[in-house]
CSV table of C-alpha atoms in Angstrom, one decimal:
chain,number,residue,atom,x,y,z
A,1,MET,CA,12.7,60.8,100.3
A,2,SER,CA,11.4,59.2,103.3
A,3,LYS,CA,12.8,60.0,106.2
A,4,GLU,CA,15.2,56.9,106.5
A,5,GLU,CA,17.0,57.9,103.6
A,6,LEU,CA,17.0,61.6,104.9
A,7,LYS,CA,18.8,60.4,108.3
A,8,LYS,CA,21.1,58.7,106.1
A,9,GLU,CA,22.2,61.7,104.0
A,10,VAL,CA,22.5,64.0,107.0
A,11,ALA,CA,24.6,61.4,109.1
A,12,LYS,CA,27.0,61.5,105.7
A,13,GLU,CA,27.3,65.2,105.5
A,14,GLN,CA,27.9,65.4,109.2
A,15,PRO,CA,31.4,64.1,109.5
A,16,LYS,CA,32.3,66.2,106.8
A,17,GLU,CA,31.1,69.3,108.2
A,18,ASN,CA,32.9,68.3,111.5
A,19,GLU,CA,36.3,67.8,109.9
A,20,GLU,CA,35.6,71.3,108.0
A,21,GLU,CA,35.1,73.1,111.5
A,22,ILE,CA,38.1,71.2,112.7
A,23,GLU,CA,40.5,72.2,110.1
A,24,ASN,CA,39.0,75.6,110.8
A,25,ASP,CA,39.9,75.5,114.3
A,26,GLU,CA,43.3,73.9,113.3
A,27,ALA,CA,44.1,77.0,110.7
A,28,GLU,CA,43.1,79.5,113.4
A,29,ALA,CA,45.2,78.0,115.9
A,30,GLU,CA,48.1,77.6,113.6
A,31,ALA,CA,47.5,81.5,112.3
A,32,GLU,CA,47.8,82.7,116.1
A,33,ALA,CA,50.7,80.9,117.2
A,34,VAL,CA,52.5,82.9,114.2
A,35,GLU,CA,50.9,86.1,115.2
A,36,ASN,CA,52.2,85.7,118.7
A,37,GLU,CA,55.8,84.4,117.7
A,38,PHE,CA,56.0,87.5,115.1
A,39,ASP,CA,54.7,89.9,118.3
A,40,LEU,CA,57.6,88.2,120.2
A,41,LEU,CA,59.9,88.8,117.6
A,42,GLN,CA,59.1,92.3,117.3
A,43,ALA,CA,59.5,92.7,121.1
A,44,GLU,CA,62.9,91.2,121.0
A,45,MET,CA,63.6,93.5,117.9
A,46,ALA,CA,62.6,96.8,120.0
A,47,VAL,CA,64.9,95.1,122.9
A,48,LEU,CA,68.0,95.0,120.7
A,49,LYS,CA,67.5,98.3,119.0
A,50,ASP,CA,67.3,99.9,122.1
A,51,LYS,CA,70.5,98.1,123.2
A,52,TYR,CA,72.2,98.8,119.9
A,53,ALA,CA,71.1,102.5,120.4
A,54,ARG,CA,72.7,102.5,123.7
A,55,VAL,CA,76.0,101.2,123.2
A,56,HIS,CA,76.1,103.6,119.8
A,57,ALA,CA,75.7,106.5,122.3
A,58,ASP,CA,78.2,105.1,124.3
A,59,PHE,CA,80.7,104.6,121.5
A,60,ASP,CA,79.9,108.0,120.4
A,61,ASN,CA,80.7,109.5,123.3
A,62,ILE,CA,83.9,107.4,123.8
A,63,LYS,CA,84.7,109.2,120.1
A,64,LYS,CA,83.8,112.5,121.1
A,65,SER,CA,85.9,112.2,124.6
A,66,GLY,CA,88.8,110.5,122.7
A,67,ASP,CA,88.7,113.7,119.9
A,68,ARG,CA,88.8,116.2,123.0
A,69,LEU,CA,91.8,114.4,124.8
A,70,MET,CA,93.8,114.6,121.7
A,71,LYS,CA,93.0,118.1,121.1
A,72,THR,CA,94.1,118.8,124.1
A,73,VAL,CA,97.2,116.9,123.7
A,74,HIS,CA,98.3,118.4,120.9
A,75,GLU,CA,97.2,122.1,122.1
A,76,ILE,CA,100.0,121.2,125.1
A,77,ALA,CA,102.5,120.2,122.8
A,78,ASP,CA,102.0,123.1,120.6
A,79,ILE,CA,102.4,125.5,123.6
A,80,SER,CA,105.3,123.8,125.4
A,81,GLN,CA,107.2,124.0,121.9
A,82,LEU,CA,106.7,127.4,121.5
A,83,GLU,CA,107.6,128.4,125.2
A,84,ALA,CA,110.7,126.2,124.8
A,85,GLY,CA,111.6,128.2,121.2
A,86,SER,CA,111.8,124.9,119.6
A,87,PHE,CA,108.6,125.1,117.4
A,88,ASN,CA,109.5,124.3,114.0
A,89,LEU,CA,107.8,127.1,111.3
A,90,THR,CA,108.0,126.3,107.6
A,91,LEU,CA,106.7,129.5,105.4
A,92,LYS,CA,105.7,128.9,102.1
A,93,PRO,CA,102.6,130.3,99.5
A,94,ILE,CA,99.7,128.9,100.8
A,95,GLU,CA,96.1,128.3,98.6
A,96,LEU,CA,93.8,129.9,101.2
A,97,THR,CA,90.1,129.0,99.5
A,98,GLY,CA,91.6,125.6,99.1
A,99,LEU,CA,92.5,125.6,103.1
A,100,LEU,CA,89.2,127.1,103.9
A,101,LYS,CA,87.0,124.1,102.0
A,102,ASN,CA,88.9,121.6,103.9
A,103,ILE,CA,88.3,123.2,107.2
A,104,LEU,CA,84.7,123.8,106.6
A,105,GLN,CA,84.3,120.4,105.9
A,106,LYS,CA,85.3,119.2,109.2
A,107,HIS,CA,82.9,121.5,111.2
A,108,LYS,CA,79.5,121.6,109.0
A,109,ASN,CA,78.6,118.1,110.2
A,110,LYS,CA,78.8,119.2,113.9
A,111,ALA,CA,76.9,122.6,113.0
A,112,HIS,CA,74.3,120.2,111.4
A,113,SER,CA,73.8,118.2,114.2
A,114,LYS,CA,73.1,121.4,116.3
A,115,GLU,CA,70.5,122.6,113.8
A,116,ILE,CA,72.3,125.9,113.6
A,117,ASN,CA,73.1,127.6,110.1
A,118,PHE,CA,76.3,127.1,108.9
A,119,SER,CA,77.4,129.4,105.6
A,120,TYR,CA,80.5,130.6,103.8
A,121,SER,CA,80.8,133.0,101.1
A,122,SER,CA,83.4,134.6,99.1
A,123,ASP,CA,83.8,137.2,96.4
A,124,ILE,CA,87.1,135.8,95.2
A,125,GLU,CA,87.6,132.6,93.9
A,126,LYS,CA,91.8,132.2,94.5
A,127,VAL,CA,93.6,133.7,97.4
A,128,MET,CA,97.1,133.3,98.1
A,129,ILE,CA,99.1,134.1,101.3
A,130,TYR,CA,102.2,133.3,102.4
A,131,GLY,CA,103.0,131.6,106.0
A,132,ASP,CA,102.9,128.1,108.0
A,133,GLU,CA,100.1,126.0,107.1
A,134,TYR,CA,100.1,124.3,109.9
A,135,CYS,CA,99.8,127.5,112.2
A,136,ILE,CA,97.1,128.8,110.2
A,137,ASN,CA,95.3,125.9,109.3
A,138,GLU,CA,95.4,125.6,113.5
A,139,ALA,CA,94.3,129.3,114.1
A,140,ILE,CA,91.1,128.9,111.8
A,141,ASN,CA,90.0,125.3,112.8
A,142,ASN,CA,90.0,126.8,116.9
A,143,ILE,CA,88.0,130.2,115.7
A,144,LEU,CA,85.4,128.3,113.9
A,145,HIS,CA,85.5,124.8,116.7
A,146,ASN,CA,84.3,127.8,119.2
A,147,ALA,CA,82.2,129.3,116.8
A,148,VAL,CA,80.1,126.0,116.6
A,149,LYS,CA,80.9,124.8,120.2
A,150,TYR,CA,79.4,128.3,121.8
A,151,THR,CA,76.5,128.6,119.4
A,152,GLU,CA,73.2,126.6,120.5
A,153,GLU,CA,70.6,128.1,118.1
A,154,GLY,CA,71.0,130.4,115.1
A,155,SER,CA,74.2,130.4,112.9
A,156,VAL,CA,77.9,130.3,112.0
A,157,ASN,CA,78.8,132.3,109.1
A,158,MET,CA,82.1,132.7,107.6
A,159,SER,CA,83.4,135.1,104.6
A,160,LEU,CA,86.2,135.8,102.7
A,161,GLN,CA,86.7,139.6,101.2
A,162,ASP,CA,89.2,141.4,99.1
A,163,SER,CA,90.5,144.6,100.6
A,164,ILE,CA,91.6,147.6,98.6
A,165,HIS,CA,95.0,147.3,101.3
A,166,SER,CA,96.7,144.8,99.9
A,167,THR,CA,95.1,142.2,102.6
A,168,TYR,CA,92.4,139.8,102.8
A,169,LYS,CA,89.9,140.0,105.4
A,170,LEU,CA,88.1,136.3,106.5
A,171,ILE,CA,85.0,137.4,108.9
A,172,ILE,CA,83.4,134.5,111.3
A,173,GLU,CA,80.1,135.5,112.8
A,174,ASP,CA,78.2,133.5,115.3
A,175,THR,CA,75.1,134.1,117.0
A,176,GLY,CA,76.8,132.1,120.2
A,177,ILE,CA,77.1,132.9,124.0
A,178,GLY,CA,79.4,135.7,123.1
A,179,MET,CA,81.9,137.2,126.0
A,180,SER,CA,81.8,139.8,128.5
A,181,ILE,CA,84.3,143.1,128.3
A,182,GLU,CA,86.1,141.5,131.3
A,183,TYR,CA,86.9,138.3,129.9
A,184,GLN,CA,87.8,139.5,126.6
A,185,LYS,CA,90.7,141.5,128.3
A,186,LYS,CA,92.5,138.0,129.0
A,187,LEU,CA,91.0,136.0,126.3
A,188,PHE,CA,94.5,135.3,125.0
A,189,GLU,CA,95.9,133.9,128.2
A,190,THR,CA,96.7,130.6,128.4
A,191,PHE,CA,94.0,128.1,130.4
A,192,SER,CA,91.6,131.2,130.6
A,193,GLN,CA,88.2,130.3,130.6
A,194,GLU,CA,85.2,132.4,131.3
A,195,SER,CA,83.2,129.7,132.8
A,196,ASP,CA,85.0,127.0,135.3
A,197,GLY,CA,84.5,125.1,138.3
A,198,TYR,CA,81.1,123.0,138.7
A,199,SER,CA,79.3,126.0,136.6
A,200,LYS,CA,81.6,125.1,133.6
A,201,LYS,CA,79.1,124.2,130.7
A,202,TYR,CA,81.4,123.4,128.1
A,203,GLN,CA,84.6,121.5,127.8
A,204,GLY,CA,88.0,122.4,127.1
A,205,ILE,CA,91.0,123.7,129.2
A,206,GLY,CA,91.4,127.2,127.4
A,207,LEU,CA,94.4,127.0,125.3
A,208,GLY,CA,92.8,127.1,122.0
A,209,LEU,CA,92.7,130.9,121.9
A,210,ALA,CA,96.4,131.3,123.6
A,211,LEU,CA,97.8,129.0,120.7
A,212,THR,CA,95.5,131.0,117.9
A,213,LYS,CA,96.7,134.2,118.8
A,214,LYS,CA,100.1,132.8,119.2
A,215,PHE,CA,100.0,131.3,115.5
A,216,LEU,CA,98.5,134.3,113.8
A,217,GLU,CA,101.4,136.5,115.3
A,218,MET,CA,104.1,134.3,114.2
A,219,ASN,CA,102.4,134.5,110.5
A,220,ASP,CA,101.9,138.4,110.7
A,221,ILE,CA,98.0,137.9,110.4
A,222,GLU,CA,95.8,140.5,112.2
A,223,ILE,CA,92.8,139.6,114.4
A,224,ASP,CA,89.9,141.5,115.7
A,225,ILE,CA,87.1,140.5,118.3
A,226,GLN,CA,84.0,141.9,118.7
A,227,SER,CA,81.5,140.4,121.3
A,228,GLU,CA,78.4,140.6,123.6
A,229,ARG,CA,77.0,138.3,126.0
A,230,GLN,CA,73.8,136.5,124.6
A,231,LYS,CA,74.1,138.1,121.2
A,232,GLY,CA,77.5,136.6,119.7
A,233,THR,CA,80.8,137.0,118.2
A,234,THR,CA,82.5,138.5,115.2
A,235,ILE,CA,86.2,137.5,114.8
A,236,THR,CA,88.1,139.1,111.8
A,237,LEU,CA,91.7,138.0,110.3
A,238,ILE,CA,93.6,140.0,108.1
A,239,PHE,CA,96.2,138.4,105.8
A,240,PRO,CA,98.6,140.3,104.1
A,241,LYS,CA,98.2,139.3,100.2
A,242,TYR,CA,100.8,137.0,98.8
A,243,GLN,CA,102.3,139.4,96.0
A,244,HIS,CA,102.7,142.1,98.2
A,245,ASN,CA,103.7,139.7,101.0
A,246,ARG,CA,107.5,138.8,100.0
A,247,SER,CA,108.9,142.3,101.2
A,248,ARG,CA,107.3,141.4,105.0
A,249,ILE,CA,108.6,138.2,105.2
A,250,ASN,CA,111.1,140.2,107.7
A,251,GLY,CA,107.8,141.1,109.4
A,252,ILE,CA,107.0,137.6,110.1
A,253,LYS,CA,110.4,136.4,111.5
A,254,LYS,CA,110.3,139.7,113.7
A,255,GLY,CA,106.7,138.2,114.8
A,256,LEU,CA,108.8,134.8,115.5
A,257,VAL,CA,110.9,136.5,117.8
A,258,GLU,CA,108.6,138.4,119.5
A,259,VAL,CA,106.5,135.2,120.1
A,260,ALA,CA,109.1,132.9,120.9
A,261,GLY,CA,112.5,131.5,119.1
A,262,CYS,CA,110.7,129.4,116.6
A,263,ILE,CA,112.8,127.4,114.5
A,264,LEU,CA,112.6,128.4,110.6
């Protein structure tokens, strides 16, 4: 091939090479634009995710505040009725194990969110007691609520045991902050709390255990508390068995008179 012919062939191929280069450059530019758009979208999604997390946290705090407020309102209403002698009491047979399962479910998620062990054990399948279901439910709820609330690490354990003395024992143990001996003397007083003022760490107005004590007394249920600061608390409730309890209805009524002039 002559030089002239070679030049002509090179001249023919040159535009093709230039076109391919242009196409490659355009493809790279488009890919870079898509990548930039993707990065921008990711950044916007991160901002939205952060905003959503903050909004979710705000709603969660609002719900918690609302729950605390409703609990306080109910406690004030109950204590007011008790002191006025207008509290309505409905005595009936109660299947305690079923009641406990419902109560446990209510507090399990809170315990798990704090990463503390939460367990329940029982050596009996069915437990029948006699009393007012609302009072007994509220009393156990208050105790378990405090156990989870004041435990930052460790465990909250509840066990139901049969007793040879015609009673059942419900034991609630926690590894929480515990209570001083001085405070235990006024534990069941209305509006009593071990910490208050600006140093107060935990929310509440000090009605829960005062109500718990009254509710238990009204149902002829004994309560025993053992506690030590920074070691934890063990609370034992002693329930009369239902089959032995009919003769003790007068004892429940006597307890009502001692607590307040409740309405049967």
